[in-house]
Amino acid sequence: MDTLIAQLQRQFRDYTISLYHQGFLDDQFTELKKLQDECSPDFVAEVVTLFFEDCEKLISNMARALDQTGNVDFKLVGSSVHQLKGSSSSVGAKRVKGLCITLKECCDSQNYEGCVRCLQQVDIEYKTLKAKLQDLFNLEQQIVQAGGRIPQVDI
Amino acid sequence: MNNGCGSGSESCLSSMEEELHVLAVDDNLIDRKFLERILKISSCKVTTAENGLRALEYLGLGDPQQTNVMKVNLIITDYCMPGMTGFELLKKVKESSNLKEVPVVILSSENIPTRINKCLASGAQMFMQKPLKLSDVEKLKCHLLNCRS
């Protein structure tokens, strides 16, 4: 008979594994988790929160630049996507990073349509990841509230 | 009290252990936070700077009148930064009689051989690829502390 804690822990494990297998996260996220301990218990949550704020800001900057039809500042778009590519890489946001690489290529070749399409995808992708990580954090909280420990998940 | 390389494996520190004081320079907030944490968890004292100019100010190179110079054992800097690049920061450090002995490590997300060679030729201790892993920092520490002793 399964306790609530065991059920939640299994859910957490399965969900974590699925995020890696579906390519939302890569092993850099694992590295991020290694940096969390008793001294810095909310480190991962803090960093991903900053990351999503960064996504919102940079995507907004790029959208505004692309809105200036006929006078698009591709340099600005390029530097913003470079920033976003860097942060997504550092936190292990694999799909977001991949889309940033594509967006950068569109930007470098001044492919306006490509940039617009790609930026839309980046926007969708970061929001999807944000929702999924929120679900994961919620599961963690439920486990802790039920008196259990968050399992170490080996990918 | 922090000690060793943290992983529980064979310590590579000499018995006269000193905490490394690292100046971490990166214009990206997330990377700066990540770098700060990864260094702190590896038992380093960390000061961060968001660009080359701030880094130089901290090192005492910004203002000729500045007398309060902070002692730093290592500078880790991102290569791609607006204004002053990590390469330009490296050169300024190596040109300074006070600071030229301080090892400078350059970080970059891009693996460009000409860039790497240029940095190493100008005195960079190491060129490392972002994003860093905990094991990278451990190796870096061991390398530096062994060079020192």
Short mmCIF file of C-alpha atoms in Angstrom, two decimals:
data_model
loop_
_atom_site.label_atom_id
_atom_site.label_comp_id
_atom_site.label_asym_id
_atom_site.label_seq_id
_atom_site.Cartn_x
_atom_site.Cartn_y
_atom_site.Cartn_z
CA MET A 1 0.00 0.00 0.00
CA ASP A 2 1.42 3.32 -1.08
CA THR A 3 1.63 6.24 1.29
CA LEU A 4 0.83 9.72 0.10
CA ILE A 5 4.51 10.61 0.34
CA ALA A 6 5.58 7.66 -1.77
CA GLN A 7 2.97 8.53 -4.39
CA LEU A 8 4.07 12.14 -4.53
CA GLN A 9 7.72 11.13 -4.71
CA ARG A 10 7.00 8.81 -7.60
CA GLN A 11 5.07 11.55 -9.39
CA PHE A 12 7.98 13.90 -8.84
CA ARG A 13 10.49 11.39 -10.16
CA ASP A 14 8.40 10.57 -13.24
CA TYR A 15 7.71 14.20 -14.01
CA THR A 16 11.36 15.19 -13.66
CA ILE A 17 12.47 12.35 -15.94
CA SER A 18 9.86 13.29 -18.54
CA LEU A 19 11.09 16.89 -18.62
CA TYR A 20 14.57 15.68 -19.51
CA HIS A 21 13.39 13.05 -21.98
CA GLN A 22 11.14 15.50 -23.78
CA GLY A 23 14.06 17.88 -24.13
CA PHE A 24 12.79 20.68 -21.92
CA LEU A 25 15.80 20.38 -19.64
CA ASP A 26 19.34 19.19 -20.12
CA ASP A 27 22.14 18.22 -17.76
CA GLN A 28 22.97 21.84 -17.02
CA PHE A 29 19.76 21.87 -14.96
CA THR A 30 21.23 18.97 -13.03
CA GLU A 31 24.33 21.10 -12.41
CA LEU A 32 22.07 23.90 -11.17
CA LYS A 33 20.48 21.54 -8.65
CA LYS A 34 23.91 20.58 -7.33
CA LEU A 35 24.37 24.20 -6.30
CA GLN A 36 21.38 24.08 -3.98
CA ASP A 37 21.94 23.06 -0.37
CA GLU A 38 20.95 23.99 3.18
CA CYS A 39 22.82 27.31 2.85
CA SER A 40 21.03 28.14 -0.39
CA PRO A 41 17.81 26.11 -0.26
CA ASP A 42 15.94 28.15 -2.87
CA PHE A 43 18.76 28.63 -5.31
CA VAL A 44 17.15 26.84 -8.25
CA ALA A 45 13.84 28.64 -7.81
CA GLU A 46 15.62 32.00 -7.56
CA VAL A 47 17.66 31.46 -10.68
CA VAL A 48 14.79 30.16 -12.81
CA THR A 49 12.63 33.08 -11.66
CA LEU A 50 15.33 35.50 -12.80
CA PHE A 51 15.61 33.57 -16.04
CA PHE A 52 11.91 33.84 -16.83
CA GLU A 53 11.94 37.55 -16.02
CA ASP A 54 14.89 37.88 -18.37
CA CYS A 55 12.97 35.98 -21.08
CA GLU A 56 10.03 38.33 -20.79
CA LYS A 57 12.19 41.44 -20.94
CA LEU A 58 14.41 40.33 -23.81
CA ILE A 59 11.55 38.95 -25.89
CA SER A 60 9.69 42.22 -25.43
CA ASN A 61 12.79 44.17 -26.56
CA MET A 62 13.16 41.99 -29.62
CA ALA A 63 9.46 42.21 -30.50
CA ARG A 64 9.63 45.98 -30.31
CA ALA A 65 12.71 46.06 -32.54
CA LEU A 66 11.04 43.78 -35.08
CA ASP A 67 7.93 45.97 -35.03
CA GLN A 68 9.86 48.82 -36.61
CA THR A 69 9.11 47.52 -40.10
CA GLY A 70 11.54 48.85 -42.64
CA ASN A 71 13.88 49.97 -39.91
CA VAL A 72 14.57 46.87 -37.87
CA ASP A 73 17.58 47.08 -35.58
CA PHE A 74 18.96 43.60 -36.18
CA LYS A 75 21.96 44.41 -34.04
CA LEU A 76 19.71 44.92 -31.05
CA VAL A 77 17.82 41.73 -31.79
CA GLY A 78 21.16 39.94 -32.13
CA SER A 79 22.53 41.15 -28.82
CA SER A 80 19.26 40.33 -27.01
CA VAL A 81 19.14 36.82 -28.39
CA HIS A 82 22.80 36.36 -27.47
CA GLN A 83 21.91 37.21 -23.87
CA LEU A 84 18.94 34.88 -23.90
CA LYS A 85 20.92 32.07 -25.43
CA GLY A 86 23.50 32.49 -22.69
CA SER A 87 21.03 32.41 -19.82
CA SER A 88 19.01 29.53 -21.22
CA SER A 89 22.23 27.59 -21.64
CA SER A 90 23.28 28.31 -18.05
CA VAL A 91 20.00 27.11 -16.53
CA GLY A 92 19.59 24.06 -18.75
CA ALA A 93 16.54 25.30 -20.67
CA LYS A 94 17.36 23.12 -23.65
CA ARG A 95 14.47 23.89 -26.02
CA VAL A 96 14.65 27.63 -25.38
CA LYS A 97 18.37 27.55 -26.08
CA GLY A 98 17.84 25.65 -29.33
CA LEU A 99 15.31 28.20 -30.52
CA CYS A 100 17.67 31.03 -29.61
CA ILE A 101 20.32 29.49 -31.83
CA THR A 102 17.85 29.42 -34.73
CA LEU A 103 16.72 32.97 -33.99
CA LYS A 104 20.31 34.15 -33.96
CA GLU A 105 20.86 32.61 -37.40
CA CYS A 106 17.77 34.38 -38.75
CA CYS A 107 19.00 37.60 -37.24
CA ASP A 108 22.50 37.24 -38.66
CA SER A 109 21.07 36.77 -42.13
CA GLN A 110 18.54 39.58 -41.51
CA ASN A 111 15.71 37.18 -42.28
CA TYR A 112 12.79 39.25 -40.99
CA GLU A 113 10.06 36.62 -41.41
CA GLY A 114 12.27 34.00 -39.83
CA CYS A 115 12.98 36.24 -36.86
CA VAL A 116 9.32 36.98 -36.25
CA ARG A 117 8.32 33.31 -36.47
CA CYS A 118 11.18 32.19 -34.31
CA LEU A 119 10.58 34.81 -31.66
CA GLN A 120 6.97 33.65 -31.36
CA GLN A 121 8.24 30.13 -30.78
CA VAL A 122 10.71 31.30 -28.14
CA ASP A 123 7.86 33.07 -26.37
CA ILE A 124 5.67 29.95 -26.37
CA GLU A 125 8.55 27.75 -25.31
CA TYR A 126 9.68 29.74 -22.28
CA LYS A 127 6.08 30.03 -21.07
CA THR A 128 5.63 26.28 -21.45
CA LEU A 129 8.81 25.61 -19.47
CA LYS A 130 7.77 28.11 -16.84
CA ALA A 131 4.46 26.30 -16.31
CA LYS A 132 6.15 22.91 -16.16
CA LEU A 133 8.77 24.01 -13.63
CA GLN A 134 6.01 25.57 -11.56
CA ASP A 135 4.28 22.16 -11.51
CA LEU A 136 7.56 20.57 -10.47
CA PHE A 137 8.11 23.04 -7.64
CA ASN A 138 4.51 22.52 -6.51
CA LEU A 139 5.15 18.78 -6.30
CA GLU A 140 8.26 19.45 -4.22
CA GLN A 141 6.24 21.59 -1.84
CA GLN A 142 3.56 18.94 -1.52
CA ILE A 143 6.17 16.33 -0.65
CA VAL A 144 7.72 18.58 2.00
CA GLN A 145 4.34 19.51 3.44
CA ALA A 146 3.43 15.84 3.67
CA GLY A 147 6.60 15.37 5.71
CA GLY A 148 8.64 13.65 3.03
CA ARG A 149 12.02 14.28 1.42
CA ILE A 150 12.49 15.33 -2.17
CA PRO A 151 14.06 12.37 -3.95
CA GLN A 152 17.32 12.63 -5.84
CA VAL A 153 16.50 11.82 -9.44
CA ASP A 154 19.25 10.30 -11.58
CA ILE A 155 18.61 10.91 -15.23
CA MET B 1 34.68 26.12 8.07
CA ASN B 2 35.07 25.17 4.42
CA ASN B 3 37.83 22.82 3.43
CA GLY B 4 39.00 20.60 0.64
CA CYS B 5 37.57 20.41 -2.81
CA GLY B 6 34.16 19.68 -1.39
CA SER B 7 33.52 16.43 -3.16
CA GLY B 8 35.00 14.27 -0.47
CA SER B 9 37.67 12.96 -2.80
CA GLU B 10 41.37 13.40 -2.27
CA SER B 11 42.11 16.98 -1.28
CA CYS B 12 44.35 18.80 -3.68
CA LEU B 13 45.01 21.73 -1.35
CA SER B 14 48.29 22.15 0.44
CA SER B 15 48.14 22.17 4.22
CA MET B 16 48.57 25.97 4.21
CA GLU B 17 45.08 26.47 2.84
CA GLU B 18 43.88 29.93 1.89
CA GLU B 19 40.50 30.80 0.61
CA LEU B 20 40.65 31.94 -2.99
CA HIS B 21 39.18 35.38 -3.52
CA VAL B 22 37.67 35.47 -6.97
CA LEU B 23 36.47 38.45 -8.94
CA ALA B 24 33.74 37.21 -11.31
CA VAL B 25 32.89 39.48 -14.21
CA ASP B 26 29.85 38.94 -16.44
CA ASP B 27 27.24 41.32 -17.85
CA ASN B 28 24.50 38.64 -17.73
CA LEU B 29 22.70 38.62 -14.37
CA ILE B 30 21.82 34.93 -14.44
CA ASP B 31 25.37 33.96 -15.35
CA ARG B 32 26.71 36.20 -12.62
CA LYS B 33 24.46 34.59 -10.03
CA PHE B 34 25.38 31.14 -11.27
CA LEU B 35 29.09 31.91 -11.24
CA GLU B 36 28.89 33.40 -7.76
CA ARG B 37 27.15 30.32 -6.40
CA ILE B 38 29.33 27.78 -8.13
CA LEU B 39 32.44 29.50 -6.76
CA LYS B 40 31.03 29.91 -3.24
CA ILE B 41 30.02 26.27 -3.05
CA SER B 42 33.60 25.49 -4.08
CA SER B 43 34.81 27.40 -1.01
CA CYS B 44 35.85 30.59 -2.73
CA LYS B 45 35.22 34.11 -1.58
CA VAL B 46 33.44 35.87 -4.44
CA THR B 47 33.02 39.45 -5.60
CA THR B 48 31.02 40.03 -8.76
CA ALA B 49 31.21 42.84 -11.30
CA GLU B 50 28.78 43.47 -14.10
CA ASN B 51 31.29 44.87 -16.57
CA GLY B 52 34.98 45.48 -17.22
CA LEU B 53 34.96 49.04 -15.93
CA ARG B 54 33.48 48.04 -12.59
CA ALA B 55 35.98 45.22 -12.40
CA LEU B 56 38.87 47.62 -12.95
CA GLU B 57 37.50 50.01 -10.35
CA TYR B 58 37.32 47.18 -7.83
CA LEU B 59 40.88 46.18 -8.66
CA GLY B 60 42.06 49.72 -8.10
CA LEU B 61 42.89 50.44 -11.72
CA GLY B 62 39.95 52.76 -12.34
CA ASP B 63 41.11 55.62 -10.21
CA PRO B 64 44.77 56.54 -9.74
CA GLN B 65 43.89 58.09 -6.38
CA GLN B 66 42.34 54.94 -5.01
CA THR B 67 44.36 53.55 -2.15
CA ASN B 68 41.98 50.87 -0.91
CA VAL B 69 42.89 48.05 -3.30
CA MET B 70 41.19 44.70 -2.81
CA LYS B 71 43.36 41.64 -3.00
CA VAL B 72 42.09 39.16 -5.54
CA ASN B 73 43.57 35.73 -6.28
CA LEU B 74 41.72 35.05 -9.50
CA ILE B 75 39.71 36.92 -12.08
CA ILE B 76 37.11 34.99 -14.04
CA THR B 77 35.59 36.98 -16.85
CA ASP B 78 33.13 36.44 -19.64
CA TYR B 79 34.58 37.19 -23.06
CA CYS B 80 31.54 38.80 -24.73
CA MET B 81 30.61 41.90 -22.82
CA PRO B 82 29.43 45.27 -24.13
CA GLY B 83 31.86 48.14 -23.70
CA MET B 84 35.01 46.39 -22.54
CA THR B 85 35.34 42.75 -23.59
CA GLY B 86 36.90 40.14 -21.35
CA PHE B 87 39.91 40.19 -23.65
CA GLU B 88 40.36 43.94 -23.16
CA LEU B 89 40.01 43.47 -19.41
CA LEU B 90 42.65 40.74 -19.54
CA LYS B 91 45.06 43.07 -21.31
CA LYS B 92 44.51 45.88 -18.83
CA VAL B 93 45.19 43.51 -15.95
CA LYS B 94 48.35 42.13 -17.56
CA GLU B 95 49.60 45.67 -18.29
CA SER B 96 49.33 46.62 -14.65
CA SER B 97 52.45 46.13 -12.52
CA ASN B 98 50.28 45.46 -9.46
CA LEU B 99 47.95 42.96 -11.04
CA LYS B 100 49.80 41.19 -13.83
CA GLU B 101 50.47 38.17 -11.61
CA VAL B 102 46.77 37.61 -10.95
CA PRO B 103 45.55 34.70 -13.06
CA VAL B 104 42.75 35.55 -15.45
CA VAL B 105 40.37 32.91 -16.75
CA ILE B 106 38.23 33.72 -19.77
CA LEU B 107 34.78 32.17 -20.19
CA SER B 108 32.92 31.95 -23.44
CA SER B 109 29.90 30.11 -24.79
CA GLU B 110 31.61 29.99 -28.17
CA ASN B 111 34.47 27.69 -29.00
CA ILE B 112 36.45 29.82 -31.45
CA PRO B 113 40.11 28.77 -31.80
CA THR B 114 41.37 32.22 -32.85
CA ARG B 115 39.63 33.73 -29.85
CA ILE B 116 41.09 31.11 -27.51
CA ASN B 117 44.60 31.54 -28.89
CA LYS B 118 44.38 35.29 -28.70
CA CYS B 119 43.45 35.15 -25.02
CA LEU B 120 46.07 32.60 -24.10
CA ALA B 121 48.73 34.53 -26.02
CA SER B 122 47.83 37.65 -24.05
CA GLY B 123 48.38 35.90 -20.75
CA ALA B 124 45.07 34.26 -19.88
CA GLN B 125 45.59 31.35 -17.52
CA MET B 126 42.80 29.32 -19.03
CA PHE B 127 39.97 29.59 -21.46
CA MET B 128 36.85 27.73 -20.40
CA GLN B 129 33.60 26.97 -22.09
CA LYS B 130 30.30 28.13 -20.65
CA PRO B 131 28.23 26.94 -19.01
CA LEU B 132 30.52 25.83 -16.23
CA LYS B 133 29.99 22.65 -14.28
CA LEU B 134 30.92 22.13 -10.66
CA SER B 135 33.67 19.74 -11.74
CA ASP B 136 35.19 22.48 -13.97
CA VAL B 137 35.56 24.77 -10.98
CA GLU B 138 37.11 22.01 -8.88
CA LYS B 139 39.67 21.32 -11.61
CA LEU B 140 40.38 25.04 -11.96
CA LYS B 141 40.96 25.43 -8.23
CA CYS B 142 43.30 22.47 -8.07
CA HIS B 143 45.22 23.77 -11.08
CA LEU B 144 45.61 27.23 -9.57
CA LEU B 145 46.48 26.12 -6.06
CA ASN B 146 49.05 23.68 -7.36
CA CYS B 147 50.59 26.43 -9.46
CA ARG B 148 50.80 28.65 -6.41
CA SER B 149 52.48 26.24 -4.00
#
